[in-house]
Each structure stands twice: as C-alpha cells, then as structure tokens.
Tab-separated table of C-alpha atoms in Angstrom:
chain	number	residue	atom	x	y	z
A	1	GLY	CA	110.803	34.480	27.598
A	2	ALA	CA	111.139	36.026	31.028
A	3	TRP	CA	108.117	37.503	32.842
A	4	TYR	CA	107.609	39.375	36.113
A	5	ASP	CA	105.039	41.210	38.224
A	6	PRO	CA	106.119	44.855	38.707
A	7	ASN	CA	104.708	44.683	42.263
A	8	HIS	CA	106.981	41.734	43.179
A	9	ASN	CA	110.565	42.901	42.675
A	10	GLY	CA	113.052	40.008	42.776
A	11	GLU	CA	110.567	37.361	41.660
A	12	GLY	CA	109.563	36.109	38.216
A	13	TRP	CA	109.052	33.331	35.696
A	14	LEU	CA	110.833	31.785	32.737
A	15	LEU	CA	108.333	30.337	30.255
A	16	ASP	CA	109.110	28.113	27.262
A	17	ILE	CA	106.538	26.986	24.728
A	18	LEU	CA	107.011	23.336	23.733
A	19	PRO	CA	105.466	21.263	20.923
A	20	ASP	CA	102.025	19.655	21.247
A	21	ASP	CA	100.319	22.444	23.271
A	22	ARG	CA	102.722	22.139	26.184
A	23	ALA	CA	104.878	24.638	28.056
A	24	THR	CA	107.429	24.622	30.852
A	25	VAL	CA	107.820	27.164	33.646
A	26	ALA	CA	110.343	27.973	36.350
A	27	TRP	CA	108.999	30.371	38.996
A	28	PHE	CA	111.722	32.030	41.061
A	29	SER	CA	110.259	33.162	44.370
A	30	TYR	CA	110.517	32.800	48.152
A	31	ASP	CA	109.125	30.487	50.803
A	32	PRO	CA	106.982	31.722	53.722
A	33	ASP	CA	110.176	32.240	55.798
A	34	GLY	CA	111.778	34.496	53.155
A	35	ASN	CA	114.228	31.915	51.798
A	36	GLN	CA	114.700	31.594	48.048
A	37	ALA	CA	112.478	28.932	46.504
A	38	TRP	CA	111.518	27.916	43.024
A	39	PHE	CA	108.660	25.958	41.537
A	40	LEU	CA	108.557	24.276	38.148
A	41	ASN	CA	106.929	21.786	35.821
A	42	ASN	CA	105.485	21.266	32.375
A	43	GLY	CA	101.939	22.406	31.700
A	44	THR	CA	99.223	22.366	29.058
A	45	ILE	CA	98.176	25.194	26.749
A	46	ALA	CA	94.482	25.776	25.985
A	47	SER	CA	93.573	28.958	24.105
A	48	ASN	CA	95.187	31.880	25.989
A	49	GLN	CA	95.912	29.893	29.195
A	50	ILE	CA	98.669	27.615	30.433
A	51	THR	CA	97.951	25.406	33.457
A	52	PHE	CA	100.770	23.983	35.591
A	53	GLU	CA	100.801	21.518	38.491
A	54	LEU	CA	103.931	22.926	40.124
A	55	LEU	CA	106.640	21.022	41.975
A	56	LYS	CA	108.993	22.387	44.646
A	57	PRO	CA	112.342	20.584	44.490
A	58	SER	CA	114.305	20.077	47.699
A	59	GLY	CA	117.129	17.869	48.881
A	60	THR	CA	120.707	17.684	47.703
A	61	ASP	CA	123.653	20.043	48.217
A	62	PHE	CA	125.376	22.521	45.912
A	63	GLY	CA	128.640	21.746	44.086
A	64	PRO	CA	130.612	18.504	44.387
A	65	SER	CA	128.131	17.093	46.934
A	66	PHE	CA	125.233	17.362	44.435
A	67	ASP	CA	123.367	14.037	44.192
A	68	THR	CA	120.298	13.715	41.953
A	69	GLY	CA	119.157	10.754	44.055
A	70	GLU	CA	118.564	13.122	46.982
A	71	ILE	CA	116.184	15.440	45.098
A	72	ASN	CA	112.559	15.382	46.280
A	73	ASN	CA	109.918	16.968	44.030
A	74	ILE	CA	107.157	18.056	46.395
A	75	ALA	CA	103.712	18.867	44.957
A	76	TRP	CA	103.356	22.645	45.440
A	77	GLY	CA	99.977	23.425	43.835
A	78	THR	CA	98.484	24.926	40.671
A	79	ALA	CA	99.365	28.004	38.640
A	80	VAL	CA	97.290	29.237	35.689
A	81	PHE	CA	98.795	31.829	33.344
A	82	THR	CA	96.186	33.788	31.358
A	83	PHE	CA	97.481	36.075	28.613
A	84	ASP	CA	95.633	39.246	27.573
A	85	ASP	CA	98.086	39.767	24.690
A	86	CYS	CA	101.735	39.032	23.860
A	87	ASN	CA	103.078	41.230	26.656
A	88	SER	CA	100.658	41.023	29.603
A	89	GLY	CA	98.231	38.904	31.567
A	90	THR	CA	97.655	37.396	35.005
A	91	MET	CA	98.822	34.355	36.920
A	92	THR	CA	96.582	32.799	39.553
A	93	TYR	CA	97.987	30.288	42.003
A	94	ASP	CA	96.693	27.954	44.677
A	95	SER	CA	99.268	26.131	46.800
A	96	VAL	CA	98.640	22.945	48.746
A	97	LEU	CA	101.610	23.714	51.029
A	98	GLU	CA	101.118	25.581	54.289
A	99	GLY	CA	102.008	29.266	54.249
A	100	TYR	CA	101.833	29.913	50.497
A	101	GLY	CA	98.082	30.376	50.072
A	102	SER	CA	96.464	31.506	46.844
A	103	GLY	CA	96.277	34.708	44.851
A	104	THR	CA	96.718	36.548	41.575
A	105	MET	CA	99.787	38.249	40.139
A	106	LYS	CA	100.232	40.522	37.129
A	107	LEU	CA	102.268	39.252	34.149
A	108	SER	CA	104.565	41.666	32.321
A	109	ARG	CA	106.966	40.502	29.631
A	110	LEU	CA	110.620	41.171	30.437
A	111	THR	CA	112.291	39.399	27.495
A	112	SER	CA	111.424	37.482	24.356
A	113	LEU	CA	113.400	35.521	21.792
A	114	THR	CA	114.392	37.460	18.682
A	115	GLY	CA	112.618	36.382	15.531
A	116	LEU	CA	109.782	34.482	17.174
A	117	GLU	CA	106.261	35.491	16.277
A	118	CYS	CA	103.752	36.114	19.025
A	119	LYS	CA	100.767	33.767	18.714
C-alpha cells in the first residue's frame, strides 16, 4: 500500500510485499536542491523490518526520447522500515550521496489493498 510521514507533506512510499520474504519500495521525495527525486529497489523482510539498498535512477528523457540504455541506477544508501503494527512504524535512512544525510521518519498507512490480511 501507500505510506507517508504526516510531517513530510508531498513525500511518501509505495510498498509491495513479494514472495520469499522480499518487498519492493518506491520512495517519492526530493533532492537536496528541491527537485523531485525517487529512490527504489527490492529489499528483504525479517520479522517486522524490511531493509532496502536504495537506488536513485537518472539519465534518459521523458516521452518519445526515452531510452532505457541511458538510465543510470546510482547507489543512494539504506532504508530500514520497522513496523509497530499494520498501520504505523518508522523508517530510518542513511544515504551515501552528499546532501541527503541520515534520519528517521514516521510511517503512517495511507492505503491498503482490499481483502488482504495484515500479517
């Protein structure tokens, strides 16, 4: 489902649980200059945590000029999602890129898929 931190309006995460104790995340955020940026990757689930080694894609152009060969996936850093329950938790991050730093954000559920049981 979709998650956000109420203190960070305009930023959030889409999380999908995959088979074999894996998950995928897309974090919609901003770079240190205020430009839109997003970070993504698959991660591993252990107990109530999901750990991701995030990538920051860059390169190609929008629309007809889009070329997958121009995409560069830059190592961004680590994000660890820790869930207190089915609707809340924290996300800690530590970037290896200059200007992003490290910190902790609050997780609040925004959406979930109908009919799926919380585990």
